[in-house]
Amino acid sequence: MLSDTSFPIIKATLPVVGEHIQEIAQRFYEHMFEARPDLLDGLFNRGNQADGRQQQALAGSIAAFAGFLVDKPDQLPDHLLSRVAHKHVSLGLSPDQYQVVHD
């Protein structure tokens, strides 16, 4: 759920983020693998990284999540969060592997 402060910011920046989402996703993965190269070994499919499918999946998830929050700011996108959570659990992600995302 978005706060009254966050809603106008997300709504105003969504078009700009949408225009640059591929670059944002690419930079995200570059930063993540630079900081944690161990995550590329066995956790992420190198083929999906090389051809951009992983970046495309992240970009699509971000766009869907942000769009949902703008369209329904009083609700949580549980169906989107559940899908991501199931994928992460199936990969065996551990809490320490999320720190690089925060950083």
GROMACS .gro file of N, CA and C in nm, residues 9-11 16 18 22 30 40-42 55 58-59 62 64 69 77 80 83 87 93 95 102-103:
model
   72
    9ILE      N    1   0.453   1.058  -0.592
    9ILE     CA    2   0.589   1.040  -0.642
    9ILE      C    3   0.594   0.922  -0.738
   10ILE      N    4   0.535   0.810  -0.698
   10ILE     CA    5   0.532   0.691  -0.784
   10ILE      C    6   0.456   0.722  -0.912
   11LYS      N    7   0.342   0.786  -0.899
   11LYS     CA    8   0.261   0.817  -1.017
   11LYS      C    9   0.335   0.910  -1.113
   16VAL      N   10   0.861   0.791  -1.661
   16VAL     CA   11   1.005   0.802  -1.684
   16VAL      C   12   1.073   0.668  -1.656
   18GLY      N   13   0.930   0.382  -1.676
   18GLY     CA   14   0.888   0.295  -1.785
   18GLY      C   15   0.972   0.312  -1.910
   22GLN      N   16   1.443  -0.097  -1.913
   22GLN     CA   17   1.543  -0.195  -1.959
   22GLN      C   18   1.682  -0.158  -1.910
   30GLU      N   19   2.407  -0.574  -1.341
   30GLU     CA   20   2.551  -0.546  -1.346
   30GLU      C   21   2.604  -0.517  -1.205
   40LEU      N   22   2.594  -1.546  -0.956
   40LEU     CA   23   2.582  -1.589  -1.095
   40LEU      C   24   2.611  -1.738  -1.111
   41ASP      N   25   2.678  -1.796  -1.015
   41ASP     CA   26   2.714  -1.938  -1.022
   41ASP      C   27   2.603  -2.027  -0.967
   42GLY      N   28   2.522  -2.078  -1.057
   42GLY     CA   29   2.420  -2.173  -1.020
   42GLY      C   30   2.285  -2.114  -0.982
   55GLN      N   31   1.663  -0.976  -1.747
   55GLN     CA   32   1.639  -0.832  -1.733
   55GLN      C   33   1.497  -0.798  -1.775
   58LEU      N   34   1.260  -0.896  -1.495
   58LEU     CA   35   1.263  -0.798  -1.386
   58LEU      C   36   1.190  -0.671  -1.427
   59ALA      N   37   1.215  -0.623  -1.547
   59ALA     CA   38   1.149  -0.502  -1.596
   59ALA      C   39   0.997  -0.518  -1.596
   62ILE      N   40   0.865  -0.510  -1.233
   62ILE     CA   41   0.866  -0.374  -1.178
   62ILE      C   42   0.751  -0.293  -1.235
   64ALA      N   43   0.467  -0.401  -1.368
   64ALA     CA   44   0.339  -0.452  -1.320
   64ALA      C   45   0.315  -0.411  -1.175
   69LEU      N   46   0.024  -0.053  -0.798
   69LEU     CA   47   0.023   0.040  -0.684
   69LEU      C   48  -0.042   0.173  -0.719
   77PRO      N   49  -0.035  -0.585  -0.400
   77PRO     CA   50  -0.042  -0.677  -0.516
   77PRO      C   51   0.002  -0.818  -0.476
   80LEU      N   52   0.118  -1.070  -0.736
   80LEU     CA   53   0.251  -1.046  -0.792
   80LEU      C   54   0.360  -1.084  -0.692
   83ARG      N   55   0.399  -1.466  -0.664
   83ARG     CA   56   0.471  -1.526  -0.777
   83ARG      C   57   0.622  -1.511  -0.760
   87LYS      N   58   0.908  -1.813  -0.675
   87LYS     CA   59   1.028  -1.830  -0.759
   87LYS      C   60   1.153  -1.825  -0.672
   93LEU      N   61   1.689  -1.908  -0.234
   93LEU     CA   62   1.753  -1.783  -0.191
   93LEU      C   63   1.754  -1.773  -0.039
   95PRO      N   64   1.835  -1.519   0.312
   95PRO     CA   65   1.822  -1.377   0.350
   95PRO      C   66   1.945  -1.293   0.319
  102HIS      N   67   1.928  -0.435  -0.156
  102HIS     CA   68   1.908  -0.317  -0.071
  102HIS      C   69   2.017  -0.213  -0.094
  103ASP      N   70   2.141  -0.261  -0.105
  103ASP     CA   71   2.255  -0.171  -0.122
  103ASP      C   72   2.248  -0.099  -0.255
   0.00000   0.00000   0.00000
